[in-house]
JSON list of C-alpha atoms in Angstrom, two decimals:
[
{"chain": "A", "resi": 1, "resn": "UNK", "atom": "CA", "xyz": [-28.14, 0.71, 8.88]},
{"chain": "A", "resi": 2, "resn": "UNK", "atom": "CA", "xyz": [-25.18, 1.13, 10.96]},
{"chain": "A", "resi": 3, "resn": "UNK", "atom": "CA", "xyz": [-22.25, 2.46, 9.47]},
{"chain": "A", "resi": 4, "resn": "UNK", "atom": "CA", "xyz": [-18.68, 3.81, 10.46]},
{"chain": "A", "resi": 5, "resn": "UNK", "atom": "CA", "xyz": [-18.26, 7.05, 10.63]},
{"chain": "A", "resi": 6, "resn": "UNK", "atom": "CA", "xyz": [-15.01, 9.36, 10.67]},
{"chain": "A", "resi": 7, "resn": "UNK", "atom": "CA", "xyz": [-14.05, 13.25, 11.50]},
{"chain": "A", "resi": 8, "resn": "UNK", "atom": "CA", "xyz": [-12.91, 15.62, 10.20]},
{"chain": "A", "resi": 9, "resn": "UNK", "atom": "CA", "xyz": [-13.63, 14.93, 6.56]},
{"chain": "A", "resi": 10, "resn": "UNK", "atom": "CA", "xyz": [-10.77, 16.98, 5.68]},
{"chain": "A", "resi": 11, "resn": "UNK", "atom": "CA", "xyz": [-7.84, 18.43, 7.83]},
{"chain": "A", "resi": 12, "resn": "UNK", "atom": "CA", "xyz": [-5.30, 20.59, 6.47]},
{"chain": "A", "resi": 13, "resn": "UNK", "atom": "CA", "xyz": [-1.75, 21.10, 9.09]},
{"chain": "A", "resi": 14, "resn": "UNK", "atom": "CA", "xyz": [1.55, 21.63, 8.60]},
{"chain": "A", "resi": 15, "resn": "UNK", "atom": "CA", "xyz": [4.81, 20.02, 8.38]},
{"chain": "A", "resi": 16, "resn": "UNK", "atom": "CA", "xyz": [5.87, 18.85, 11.82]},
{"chain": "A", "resi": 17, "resn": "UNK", "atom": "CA", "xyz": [2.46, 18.86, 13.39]},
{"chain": "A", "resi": 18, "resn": "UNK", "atom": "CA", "xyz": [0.65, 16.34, 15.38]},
{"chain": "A", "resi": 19, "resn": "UNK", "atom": "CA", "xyz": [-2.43, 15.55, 14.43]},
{"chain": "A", "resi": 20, "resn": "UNK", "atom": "CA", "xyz": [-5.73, 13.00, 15.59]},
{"chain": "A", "resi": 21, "resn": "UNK", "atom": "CA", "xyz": [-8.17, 11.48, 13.30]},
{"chain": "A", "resi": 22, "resn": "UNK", "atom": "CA", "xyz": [-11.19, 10.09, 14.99]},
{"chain": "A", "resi": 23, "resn": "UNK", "atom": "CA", "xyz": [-13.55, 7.28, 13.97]},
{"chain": "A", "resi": 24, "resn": "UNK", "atom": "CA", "xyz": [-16.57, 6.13, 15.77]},
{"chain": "A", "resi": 25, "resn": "UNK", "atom": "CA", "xyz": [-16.48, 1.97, 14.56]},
{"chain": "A", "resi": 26, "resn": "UNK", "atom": "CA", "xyz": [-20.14, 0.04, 14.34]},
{"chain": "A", "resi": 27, "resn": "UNK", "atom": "CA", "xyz": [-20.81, -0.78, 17.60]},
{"chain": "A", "resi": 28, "resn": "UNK", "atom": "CA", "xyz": [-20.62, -4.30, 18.47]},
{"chain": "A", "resi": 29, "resn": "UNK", "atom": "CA", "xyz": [-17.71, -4.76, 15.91]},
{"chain": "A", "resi": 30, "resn": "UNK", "atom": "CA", "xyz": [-14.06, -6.08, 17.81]},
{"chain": "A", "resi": 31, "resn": "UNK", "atom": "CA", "xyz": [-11.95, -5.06, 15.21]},
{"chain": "A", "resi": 32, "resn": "UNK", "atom": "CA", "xyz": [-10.64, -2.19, 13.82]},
{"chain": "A", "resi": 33, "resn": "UNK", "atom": "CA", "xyz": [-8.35, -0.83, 10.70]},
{"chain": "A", "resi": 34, "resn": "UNK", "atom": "CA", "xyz": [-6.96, 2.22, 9.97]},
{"chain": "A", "resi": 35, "resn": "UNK", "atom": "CA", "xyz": [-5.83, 2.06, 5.92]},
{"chain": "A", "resi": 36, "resn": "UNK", "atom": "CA", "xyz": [-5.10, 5.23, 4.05]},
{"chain": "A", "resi": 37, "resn": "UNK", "atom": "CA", "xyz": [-4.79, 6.02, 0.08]},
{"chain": "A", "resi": 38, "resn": "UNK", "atom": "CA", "xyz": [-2.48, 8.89, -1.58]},
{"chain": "A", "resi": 39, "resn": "UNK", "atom": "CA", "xyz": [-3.86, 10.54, -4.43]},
{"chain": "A", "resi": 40, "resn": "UNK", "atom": "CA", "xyz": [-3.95, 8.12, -7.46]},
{"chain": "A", "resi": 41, "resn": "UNK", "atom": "CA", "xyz": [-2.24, 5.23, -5.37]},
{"chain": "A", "resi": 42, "resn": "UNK", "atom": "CA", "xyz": [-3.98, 1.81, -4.12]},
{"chain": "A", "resi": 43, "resn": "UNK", "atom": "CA", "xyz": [-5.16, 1.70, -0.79]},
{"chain": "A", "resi": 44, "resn": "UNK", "atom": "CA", "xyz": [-2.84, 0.65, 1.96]},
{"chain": "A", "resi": 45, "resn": "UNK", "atom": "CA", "xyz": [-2.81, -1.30, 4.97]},
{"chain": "A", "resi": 46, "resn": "UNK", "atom": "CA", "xyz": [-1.41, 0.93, 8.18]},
{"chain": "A", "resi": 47, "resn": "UNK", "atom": "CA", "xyz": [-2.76, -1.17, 11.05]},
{"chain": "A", "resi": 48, "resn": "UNK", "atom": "CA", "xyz": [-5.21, -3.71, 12.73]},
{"chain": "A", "resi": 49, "resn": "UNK", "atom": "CA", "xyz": [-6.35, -3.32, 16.05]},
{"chain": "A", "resi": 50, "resn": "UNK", "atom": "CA", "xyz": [-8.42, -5.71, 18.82]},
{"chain": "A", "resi": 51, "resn": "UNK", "atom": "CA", "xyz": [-8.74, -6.31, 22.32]},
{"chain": "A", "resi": 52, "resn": "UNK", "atom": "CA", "xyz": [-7.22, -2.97, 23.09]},
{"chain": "A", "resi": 53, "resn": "UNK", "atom": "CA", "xyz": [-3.71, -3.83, 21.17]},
{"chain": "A", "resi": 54, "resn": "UNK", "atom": "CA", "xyz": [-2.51, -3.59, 18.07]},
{"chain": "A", "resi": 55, "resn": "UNK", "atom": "CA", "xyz": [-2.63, -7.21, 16.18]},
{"chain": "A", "resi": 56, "resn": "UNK", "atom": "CA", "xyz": [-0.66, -6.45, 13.02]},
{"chain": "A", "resi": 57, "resn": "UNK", "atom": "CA", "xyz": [0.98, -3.04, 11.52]},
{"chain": "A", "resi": 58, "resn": "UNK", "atom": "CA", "xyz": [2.96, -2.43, 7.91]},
{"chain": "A", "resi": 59, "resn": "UNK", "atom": "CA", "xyz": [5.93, -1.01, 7.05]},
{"chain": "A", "resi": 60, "resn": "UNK", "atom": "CA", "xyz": [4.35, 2.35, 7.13]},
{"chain": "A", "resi": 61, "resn": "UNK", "atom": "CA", "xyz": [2.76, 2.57, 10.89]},
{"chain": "A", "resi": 62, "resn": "UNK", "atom": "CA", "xyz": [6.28, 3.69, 12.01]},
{"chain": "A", "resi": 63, "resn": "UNK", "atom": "CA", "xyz": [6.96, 5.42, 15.37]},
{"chain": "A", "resi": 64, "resn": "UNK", "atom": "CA", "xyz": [5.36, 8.96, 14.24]},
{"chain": "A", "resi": 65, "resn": "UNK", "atom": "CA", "xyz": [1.83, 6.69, 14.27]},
{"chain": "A", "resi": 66, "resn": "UNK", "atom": "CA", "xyz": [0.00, 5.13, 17.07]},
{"chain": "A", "resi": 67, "resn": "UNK", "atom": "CA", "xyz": [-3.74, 4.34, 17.65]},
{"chain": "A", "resi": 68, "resn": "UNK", "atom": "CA", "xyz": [-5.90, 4.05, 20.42]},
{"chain": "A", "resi": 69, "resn": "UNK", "atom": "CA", "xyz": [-8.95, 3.14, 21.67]},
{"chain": "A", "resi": 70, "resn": "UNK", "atom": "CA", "xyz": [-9.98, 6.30, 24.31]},
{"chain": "A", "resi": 71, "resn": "UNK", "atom": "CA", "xyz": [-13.40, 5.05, 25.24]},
{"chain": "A", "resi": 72, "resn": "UNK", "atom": "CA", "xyz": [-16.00, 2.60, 24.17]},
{"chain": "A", "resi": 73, "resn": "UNK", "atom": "CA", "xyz": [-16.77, 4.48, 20.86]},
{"chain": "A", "resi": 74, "resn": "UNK", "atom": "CA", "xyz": [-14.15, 6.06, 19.90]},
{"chain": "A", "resi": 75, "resn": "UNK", "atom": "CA", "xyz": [-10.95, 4.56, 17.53]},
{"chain": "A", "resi": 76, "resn": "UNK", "atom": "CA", "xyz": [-8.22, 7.22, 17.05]},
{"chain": "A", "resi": 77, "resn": "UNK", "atom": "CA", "xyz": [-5.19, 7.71, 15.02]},
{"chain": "A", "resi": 78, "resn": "UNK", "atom": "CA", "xyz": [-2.44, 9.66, 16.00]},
{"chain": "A", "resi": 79, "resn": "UNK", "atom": "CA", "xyz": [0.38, 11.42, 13.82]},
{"chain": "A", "resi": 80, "resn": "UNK", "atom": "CA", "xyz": [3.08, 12.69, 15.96]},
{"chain": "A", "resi": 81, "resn": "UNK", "atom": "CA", "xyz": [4.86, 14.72, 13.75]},
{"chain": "A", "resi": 82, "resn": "UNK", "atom": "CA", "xyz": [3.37, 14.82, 10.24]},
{"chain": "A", "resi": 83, "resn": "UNK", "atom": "CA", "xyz": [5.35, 15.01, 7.15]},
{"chain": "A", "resi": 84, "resn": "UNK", "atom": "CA", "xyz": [4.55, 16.06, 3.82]},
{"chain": "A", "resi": 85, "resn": "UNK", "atom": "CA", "xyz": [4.41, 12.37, 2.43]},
{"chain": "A", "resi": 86, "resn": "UNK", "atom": "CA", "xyz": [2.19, 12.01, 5.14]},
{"chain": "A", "resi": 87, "resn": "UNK", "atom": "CA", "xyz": [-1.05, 13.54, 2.57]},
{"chain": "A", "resi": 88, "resn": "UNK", "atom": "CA", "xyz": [-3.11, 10.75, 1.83]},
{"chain": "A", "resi": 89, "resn": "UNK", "atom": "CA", "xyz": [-7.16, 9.81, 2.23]},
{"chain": "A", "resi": 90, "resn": "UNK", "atom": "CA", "xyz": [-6.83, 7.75, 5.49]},
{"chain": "A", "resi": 91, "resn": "UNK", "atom": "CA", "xyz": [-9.71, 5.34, 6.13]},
{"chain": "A", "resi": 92, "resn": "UNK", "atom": "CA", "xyz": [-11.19, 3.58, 8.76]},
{"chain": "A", "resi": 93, "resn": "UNK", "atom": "CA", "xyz": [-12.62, 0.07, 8.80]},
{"chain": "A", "resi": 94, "resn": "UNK", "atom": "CA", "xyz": [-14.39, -2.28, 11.44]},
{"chain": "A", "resi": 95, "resn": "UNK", "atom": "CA", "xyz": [-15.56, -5.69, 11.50]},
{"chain": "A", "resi": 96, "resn": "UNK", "atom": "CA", "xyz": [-17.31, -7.99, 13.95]},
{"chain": "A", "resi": 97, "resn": "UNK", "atom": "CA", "xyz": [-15.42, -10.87, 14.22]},
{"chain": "A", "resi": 98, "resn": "UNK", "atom": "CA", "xyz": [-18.54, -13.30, 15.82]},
{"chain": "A", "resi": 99, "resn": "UNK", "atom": "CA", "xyz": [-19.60, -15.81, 13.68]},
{"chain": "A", "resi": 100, "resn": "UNK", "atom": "CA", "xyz": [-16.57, -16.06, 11.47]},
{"chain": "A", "resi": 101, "resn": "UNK", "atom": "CA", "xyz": [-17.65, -12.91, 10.15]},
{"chain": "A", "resi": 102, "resn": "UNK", "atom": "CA", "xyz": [-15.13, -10.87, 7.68]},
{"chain": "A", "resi": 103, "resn": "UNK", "atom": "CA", "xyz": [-16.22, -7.97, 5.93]},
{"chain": "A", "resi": 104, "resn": "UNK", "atom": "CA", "xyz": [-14.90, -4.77, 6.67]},
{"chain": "A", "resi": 105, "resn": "UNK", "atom": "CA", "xyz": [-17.07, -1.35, 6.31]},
{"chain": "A", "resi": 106, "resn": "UNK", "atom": "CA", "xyz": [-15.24, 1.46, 5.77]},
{"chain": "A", "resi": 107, "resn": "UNK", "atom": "CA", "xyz": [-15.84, 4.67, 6.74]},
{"chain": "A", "resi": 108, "resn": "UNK", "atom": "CA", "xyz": [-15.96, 8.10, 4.50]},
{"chain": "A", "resi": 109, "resn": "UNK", "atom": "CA", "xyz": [-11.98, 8.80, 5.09]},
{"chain": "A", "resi": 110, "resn": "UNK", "atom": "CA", "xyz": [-10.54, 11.68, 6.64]},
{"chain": "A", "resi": 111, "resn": "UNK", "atom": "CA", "xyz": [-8.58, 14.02, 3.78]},
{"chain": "A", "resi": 112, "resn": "UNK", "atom": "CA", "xyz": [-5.07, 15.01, 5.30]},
{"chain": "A", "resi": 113, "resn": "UNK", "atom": "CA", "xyz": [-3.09, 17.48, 3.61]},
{"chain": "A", "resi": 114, "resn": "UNK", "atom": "CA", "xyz": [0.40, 18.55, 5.20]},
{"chain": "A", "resi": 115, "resn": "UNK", "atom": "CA", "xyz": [1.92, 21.77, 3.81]},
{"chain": "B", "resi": 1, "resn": "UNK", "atom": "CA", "xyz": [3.83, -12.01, -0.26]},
{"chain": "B", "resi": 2, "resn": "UNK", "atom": "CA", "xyz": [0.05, -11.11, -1.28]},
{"chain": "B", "resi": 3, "resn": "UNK", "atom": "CA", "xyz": [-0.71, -9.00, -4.15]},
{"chain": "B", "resi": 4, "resn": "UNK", "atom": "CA", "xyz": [-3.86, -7.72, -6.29]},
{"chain": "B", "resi": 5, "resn": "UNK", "atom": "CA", "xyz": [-3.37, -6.74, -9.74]},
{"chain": "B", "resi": 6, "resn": "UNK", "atom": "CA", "xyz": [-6.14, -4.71, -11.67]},
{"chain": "B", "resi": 7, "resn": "UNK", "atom": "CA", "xyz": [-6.87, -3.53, -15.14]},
{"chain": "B", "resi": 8, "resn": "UNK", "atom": "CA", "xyz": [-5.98, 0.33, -15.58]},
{"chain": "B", "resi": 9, "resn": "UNK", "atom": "CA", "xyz": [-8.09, 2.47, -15.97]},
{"chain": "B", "resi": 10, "resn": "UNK", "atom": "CA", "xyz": [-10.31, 5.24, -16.64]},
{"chain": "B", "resi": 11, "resn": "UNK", "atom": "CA", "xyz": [-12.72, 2.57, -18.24]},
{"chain": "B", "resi": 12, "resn": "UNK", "atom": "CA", "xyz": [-15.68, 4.83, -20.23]},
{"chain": "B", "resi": 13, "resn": "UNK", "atom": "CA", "xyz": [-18.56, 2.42, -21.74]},
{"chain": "B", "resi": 14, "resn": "UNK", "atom": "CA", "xyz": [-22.05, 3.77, -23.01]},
{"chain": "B", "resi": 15, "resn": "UNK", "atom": "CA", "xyz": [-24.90, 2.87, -21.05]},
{"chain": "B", "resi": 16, "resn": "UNK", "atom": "CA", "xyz": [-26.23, -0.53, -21.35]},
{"chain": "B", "resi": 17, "resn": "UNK", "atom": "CA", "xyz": [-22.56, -1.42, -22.47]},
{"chain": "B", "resi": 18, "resn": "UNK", "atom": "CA", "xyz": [-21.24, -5.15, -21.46]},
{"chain": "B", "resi": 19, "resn": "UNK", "atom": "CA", "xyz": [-18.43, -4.31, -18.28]},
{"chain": "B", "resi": 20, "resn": "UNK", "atom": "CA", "xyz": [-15.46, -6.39, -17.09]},
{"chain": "B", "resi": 21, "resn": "UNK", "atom": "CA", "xyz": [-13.22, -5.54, -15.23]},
{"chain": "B", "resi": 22, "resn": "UNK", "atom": "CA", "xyz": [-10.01, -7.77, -14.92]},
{"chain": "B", "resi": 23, "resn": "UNK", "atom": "CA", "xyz": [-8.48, -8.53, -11.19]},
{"chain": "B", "resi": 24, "resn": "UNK", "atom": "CA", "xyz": [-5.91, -11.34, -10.91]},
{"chain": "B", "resi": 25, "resn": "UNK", "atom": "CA", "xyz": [-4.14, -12.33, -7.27]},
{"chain": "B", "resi": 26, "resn": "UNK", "atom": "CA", "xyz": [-0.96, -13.59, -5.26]},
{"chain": "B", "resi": 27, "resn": "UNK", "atom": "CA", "xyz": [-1.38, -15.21, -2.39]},
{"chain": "B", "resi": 28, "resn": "UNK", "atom": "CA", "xyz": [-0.67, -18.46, -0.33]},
{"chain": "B", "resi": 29, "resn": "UNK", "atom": "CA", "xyz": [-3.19, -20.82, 0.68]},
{"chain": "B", "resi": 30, "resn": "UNK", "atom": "CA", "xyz": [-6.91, -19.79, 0.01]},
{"chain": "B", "resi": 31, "resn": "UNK", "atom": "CA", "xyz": [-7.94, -15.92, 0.33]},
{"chain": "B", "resi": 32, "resn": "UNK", "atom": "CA", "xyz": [-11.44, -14.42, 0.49]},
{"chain": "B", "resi": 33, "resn": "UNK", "atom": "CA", "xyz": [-11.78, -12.25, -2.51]},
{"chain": "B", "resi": 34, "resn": "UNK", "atom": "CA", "xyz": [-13.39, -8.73, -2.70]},
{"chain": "B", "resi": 35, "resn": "UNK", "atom": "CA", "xyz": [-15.03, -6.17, -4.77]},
{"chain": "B", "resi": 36, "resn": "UNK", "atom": "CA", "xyz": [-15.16, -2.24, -3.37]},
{"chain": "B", "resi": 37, "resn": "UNK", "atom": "CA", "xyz": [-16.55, 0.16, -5.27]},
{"chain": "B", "resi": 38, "resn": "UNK", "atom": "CA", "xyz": [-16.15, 4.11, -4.39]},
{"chain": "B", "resi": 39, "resn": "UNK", "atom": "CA", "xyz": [-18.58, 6.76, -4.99]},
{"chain": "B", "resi": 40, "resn": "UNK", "atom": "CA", "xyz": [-17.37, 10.18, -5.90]},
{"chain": "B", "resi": 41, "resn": "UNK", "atom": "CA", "xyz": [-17.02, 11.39, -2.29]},
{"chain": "B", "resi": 42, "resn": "UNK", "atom": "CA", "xyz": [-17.55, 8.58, -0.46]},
{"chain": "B", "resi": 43, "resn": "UNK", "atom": "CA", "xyz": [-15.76, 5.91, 1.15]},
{"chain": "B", "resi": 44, "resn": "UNK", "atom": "CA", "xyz": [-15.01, 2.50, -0.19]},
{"chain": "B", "resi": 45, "resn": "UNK", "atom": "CA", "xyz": [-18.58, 0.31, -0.36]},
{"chain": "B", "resi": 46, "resn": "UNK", "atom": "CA", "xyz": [-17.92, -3.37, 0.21]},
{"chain": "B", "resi": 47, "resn": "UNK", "atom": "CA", "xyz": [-19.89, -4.68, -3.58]},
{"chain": "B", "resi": 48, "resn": "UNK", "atom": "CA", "xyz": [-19.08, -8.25, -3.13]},
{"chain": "B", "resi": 49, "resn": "UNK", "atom": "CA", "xyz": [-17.20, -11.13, -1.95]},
{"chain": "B", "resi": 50, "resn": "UNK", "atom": "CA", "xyz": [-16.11, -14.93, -2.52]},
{"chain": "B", "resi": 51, "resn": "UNK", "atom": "CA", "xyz": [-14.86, -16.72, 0.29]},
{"chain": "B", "resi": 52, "resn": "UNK", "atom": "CA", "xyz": [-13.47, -20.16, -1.10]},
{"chain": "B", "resi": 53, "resn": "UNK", "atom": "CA", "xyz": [-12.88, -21.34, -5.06]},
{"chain": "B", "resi": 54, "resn": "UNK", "atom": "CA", "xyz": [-15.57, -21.55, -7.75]},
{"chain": "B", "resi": 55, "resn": "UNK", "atom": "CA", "xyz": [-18.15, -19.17, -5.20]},
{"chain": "B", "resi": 56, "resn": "UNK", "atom": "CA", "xyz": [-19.33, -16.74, -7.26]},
{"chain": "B", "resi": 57, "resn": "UNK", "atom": "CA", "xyz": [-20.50, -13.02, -5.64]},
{"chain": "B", "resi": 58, "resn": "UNK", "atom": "CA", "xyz": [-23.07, -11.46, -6.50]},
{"chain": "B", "resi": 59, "resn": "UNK", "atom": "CA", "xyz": [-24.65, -7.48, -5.94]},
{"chain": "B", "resi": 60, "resn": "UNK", "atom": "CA", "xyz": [-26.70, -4.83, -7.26]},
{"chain": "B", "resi": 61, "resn": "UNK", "atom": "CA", "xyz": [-26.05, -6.76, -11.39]},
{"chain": "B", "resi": 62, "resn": "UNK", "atom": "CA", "xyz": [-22.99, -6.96, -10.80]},
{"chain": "B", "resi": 63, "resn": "UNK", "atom": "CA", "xyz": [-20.64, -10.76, -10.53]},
{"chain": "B", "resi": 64, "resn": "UNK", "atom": "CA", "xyz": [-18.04, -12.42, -9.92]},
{"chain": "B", "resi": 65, "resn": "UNK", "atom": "CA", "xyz": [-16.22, -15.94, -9.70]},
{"chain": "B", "resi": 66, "resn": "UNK", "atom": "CA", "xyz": [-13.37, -16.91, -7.41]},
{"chain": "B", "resi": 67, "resn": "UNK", "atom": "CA", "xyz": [-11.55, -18.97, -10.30]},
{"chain": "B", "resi": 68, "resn": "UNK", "atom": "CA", "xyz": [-8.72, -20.42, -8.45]},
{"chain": "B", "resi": 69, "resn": "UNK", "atom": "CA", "xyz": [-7.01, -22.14, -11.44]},
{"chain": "B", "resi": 70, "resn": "UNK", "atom": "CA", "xyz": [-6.56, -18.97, -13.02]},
{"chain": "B", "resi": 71, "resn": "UNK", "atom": "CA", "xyz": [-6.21, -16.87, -9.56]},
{"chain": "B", "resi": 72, "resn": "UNK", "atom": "CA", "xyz": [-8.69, -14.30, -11.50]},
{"chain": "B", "resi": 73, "resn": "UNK", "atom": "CA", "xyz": [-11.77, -12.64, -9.78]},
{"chain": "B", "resi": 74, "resn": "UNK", "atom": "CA", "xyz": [-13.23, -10.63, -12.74]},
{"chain": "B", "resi": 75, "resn": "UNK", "atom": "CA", "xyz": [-15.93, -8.35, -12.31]},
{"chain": "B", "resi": 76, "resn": "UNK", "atom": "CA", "xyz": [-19.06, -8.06, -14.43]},
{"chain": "B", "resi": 77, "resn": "UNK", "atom": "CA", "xyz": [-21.88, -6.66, -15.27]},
{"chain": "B", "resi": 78, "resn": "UNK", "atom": "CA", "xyz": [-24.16, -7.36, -18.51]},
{"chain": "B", "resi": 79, "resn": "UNK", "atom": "CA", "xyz": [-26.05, -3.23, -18.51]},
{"chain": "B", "resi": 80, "resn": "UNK", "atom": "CA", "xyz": [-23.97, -0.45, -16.67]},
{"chain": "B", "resi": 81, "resn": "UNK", "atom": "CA", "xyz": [-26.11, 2.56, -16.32]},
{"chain": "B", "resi": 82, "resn": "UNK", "atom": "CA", "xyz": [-24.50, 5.88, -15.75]},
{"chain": "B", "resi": 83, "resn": "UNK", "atom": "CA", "xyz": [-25.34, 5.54, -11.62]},
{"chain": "B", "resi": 84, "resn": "UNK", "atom": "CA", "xyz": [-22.31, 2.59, -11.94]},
{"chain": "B", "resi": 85, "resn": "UNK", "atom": "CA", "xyz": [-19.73, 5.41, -12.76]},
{"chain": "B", "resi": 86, "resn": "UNK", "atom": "CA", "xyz": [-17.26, 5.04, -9.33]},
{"chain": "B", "resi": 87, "resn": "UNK", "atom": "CA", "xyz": [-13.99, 3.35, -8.97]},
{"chain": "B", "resi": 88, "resn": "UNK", "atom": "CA", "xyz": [-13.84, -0.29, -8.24]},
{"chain": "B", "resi": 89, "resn": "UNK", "atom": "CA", "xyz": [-11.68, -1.87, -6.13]},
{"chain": "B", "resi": 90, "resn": "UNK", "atom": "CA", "xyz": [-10.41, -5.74, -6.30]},
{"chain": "B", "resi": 91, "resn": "UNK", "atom": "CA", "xyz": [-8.73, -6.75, -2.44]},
{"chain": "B", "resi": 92, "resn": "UNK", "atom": "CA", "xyz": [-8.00, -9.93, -1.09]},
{"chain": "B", "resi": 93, "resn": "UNK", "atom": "CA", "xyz": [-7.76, -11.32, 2.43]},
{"chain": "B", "resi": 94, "resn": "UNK", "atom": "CA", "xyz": [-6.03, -14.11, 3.91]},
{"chain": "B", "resi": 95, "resn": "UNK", "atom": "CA", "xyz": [-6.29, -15.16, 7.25]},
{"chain": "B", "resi": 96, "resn": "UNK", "atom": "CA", "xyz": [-3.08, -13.92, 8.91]},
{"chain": "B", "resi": 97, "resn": "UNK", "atom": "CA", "xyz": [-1.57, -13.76, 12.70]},
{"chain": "B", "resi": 98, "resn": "UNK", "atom": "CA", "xyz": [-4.44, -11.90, 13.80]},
{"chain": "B", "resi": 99, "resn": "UNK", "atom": "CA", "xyz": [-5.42, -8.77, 12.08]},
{"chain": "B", "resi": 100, "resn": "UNK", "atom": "CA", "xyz": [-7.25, -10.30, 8.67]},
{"chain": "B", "resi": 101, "resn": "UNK", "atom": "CA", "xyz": [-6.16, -7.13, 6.91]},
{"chain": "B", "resi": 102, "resn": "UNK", "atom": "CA", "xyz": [-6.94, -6.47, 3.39]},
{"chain": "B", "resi": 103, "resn": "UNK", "atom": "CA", "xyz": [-4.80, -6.02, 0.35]},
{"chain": "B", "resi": 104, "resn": "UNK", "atom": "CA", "xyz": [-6.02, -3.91, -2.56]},
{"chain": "B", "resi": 105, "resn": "UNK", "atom": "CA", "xyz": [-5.31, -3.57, -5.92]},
{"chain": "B", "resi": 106, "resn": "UNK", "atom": "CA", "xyz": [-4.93, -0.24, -7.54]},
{"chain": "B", "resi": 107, "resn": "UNK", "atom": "CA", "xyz": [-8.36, 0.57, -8.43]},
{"chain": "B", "resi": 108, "resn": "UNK", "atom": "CA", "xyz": [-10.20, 0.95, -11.80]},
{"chain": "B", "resi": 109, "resn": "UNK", "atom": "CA", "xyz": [-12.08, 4.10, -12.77]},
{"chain": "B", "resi": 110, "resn": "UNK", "atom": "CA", "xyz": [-15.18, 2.98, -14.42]},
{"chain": "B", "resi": 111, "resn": "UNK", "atom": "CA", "xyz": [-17.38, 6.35, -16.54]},
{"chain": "B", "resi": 112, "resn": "UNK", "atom": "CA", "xyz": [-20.33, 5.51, -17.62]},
{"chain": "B", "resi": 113, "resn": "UNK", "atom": "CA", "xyz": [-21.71, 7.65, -20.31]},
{"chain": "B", "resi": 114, "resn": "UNK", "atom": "CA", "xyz": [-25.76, 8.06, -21.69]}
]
């Protein structure tokens, strides 16, 4: 069954670093997600992504984030300059779009801890 | 705006035990309800969904009704066996300019014990 899958599983930086979590999306899905969860919180919404541009962002997905599409495969997002609040389980969804379809699969989630 | 409320949690039943779990909404207009669960470890599991009122989801024992009158989508399951232990989430989505995101309540730890 195809699934989404994300690296690293956990990625440990500090303060003031940039760093790139990577997530390979199922493949003939059009849309992506990036959402993330700190430690005992609800998951949040950070950004939606199709035909190669962002479609919606929150409050959060502020000028230290961006996301990009590299390649065919590939879904990335970028941290420019992390910050301690910055720790969270950040998870990436896809969905296909055809067909009216509008479940998202998630992938494992990438565990960020700034120090 | 759009909001998912949940019962708190840790929730511990013995096996076999009677579960629900409480999820009520905010939203405009009509939303397509949800049910995650996580695994210890894993990523968030899509368990079911209801796209329009009265539809009841259904996965795996576990269900659900979209009850618009009462904006509730409860989740249930008559046994729970100790492989049900995970967190559950309750998210809603509502069709919006273009990126369909979700919005999730806080979760609800769920232990099953023999």
């Amino acid at each position: 069954e195809p699934e989404v899958t994300q690296t690293p599983s956990h990625q440990v930086t500090q303060m003031g670093q940039e760093v790139i979590l990577r997530c390979v999306p199922i493949s003939n899905h059009l849309y992506f997600y990036w959402y993330r969860q700190i430690l005992g919180q609800k998951v949040e919404f950070l950004v939606s992504f199709y035909n190669n541009e962002i479609s919606e962002k929150s409050e959060i997905f502020d000028d230290q984030f961006s996301v990009e599409r590299p390649d065919g495969s590939n879904f990335t997002l970028k941290i420019r300059s992390t910050k301690l609040e910055d720790s969270a389980m950040y998870f990436c969804a896809s969905r296909g779009g055809s067909g009216g379809e509008e479940t998202q699969y998630f992938g494992p989630g990438t565990r960020l801890l700034v120090l | 705006g759009n909001s998912v409320t949940q019962m708190e949690g840790p929730v511990t039943l013995s096996e076999e035990a009677f579960l629900t779990i409480n999820c009520t909404y905010t939203a405009t207009g009509y939303p397509s309800l949800f049910w995650y669960v996580q695994y210890p470890g894993e990523g968030l599991q899509l368990l079911l969904k209801a796209t329009k009122a009265d539809d009841k989801g259904s996965n795996k024992g576990f269900e659900a009704t979209y009850r618009k009158e009462t904006t509730s989508f409860h989740l249930e399951k008559g046994s729970v066996q100790v492989s049900d232990s995970a967190v559950y989430f309750c998210a809603l989505r509502r069709l919006t300019g273009g990126g369909n995101k979700l919005t999730f309540g806080t979760g609800t730890q769920l232990k099953v014990e023999l």
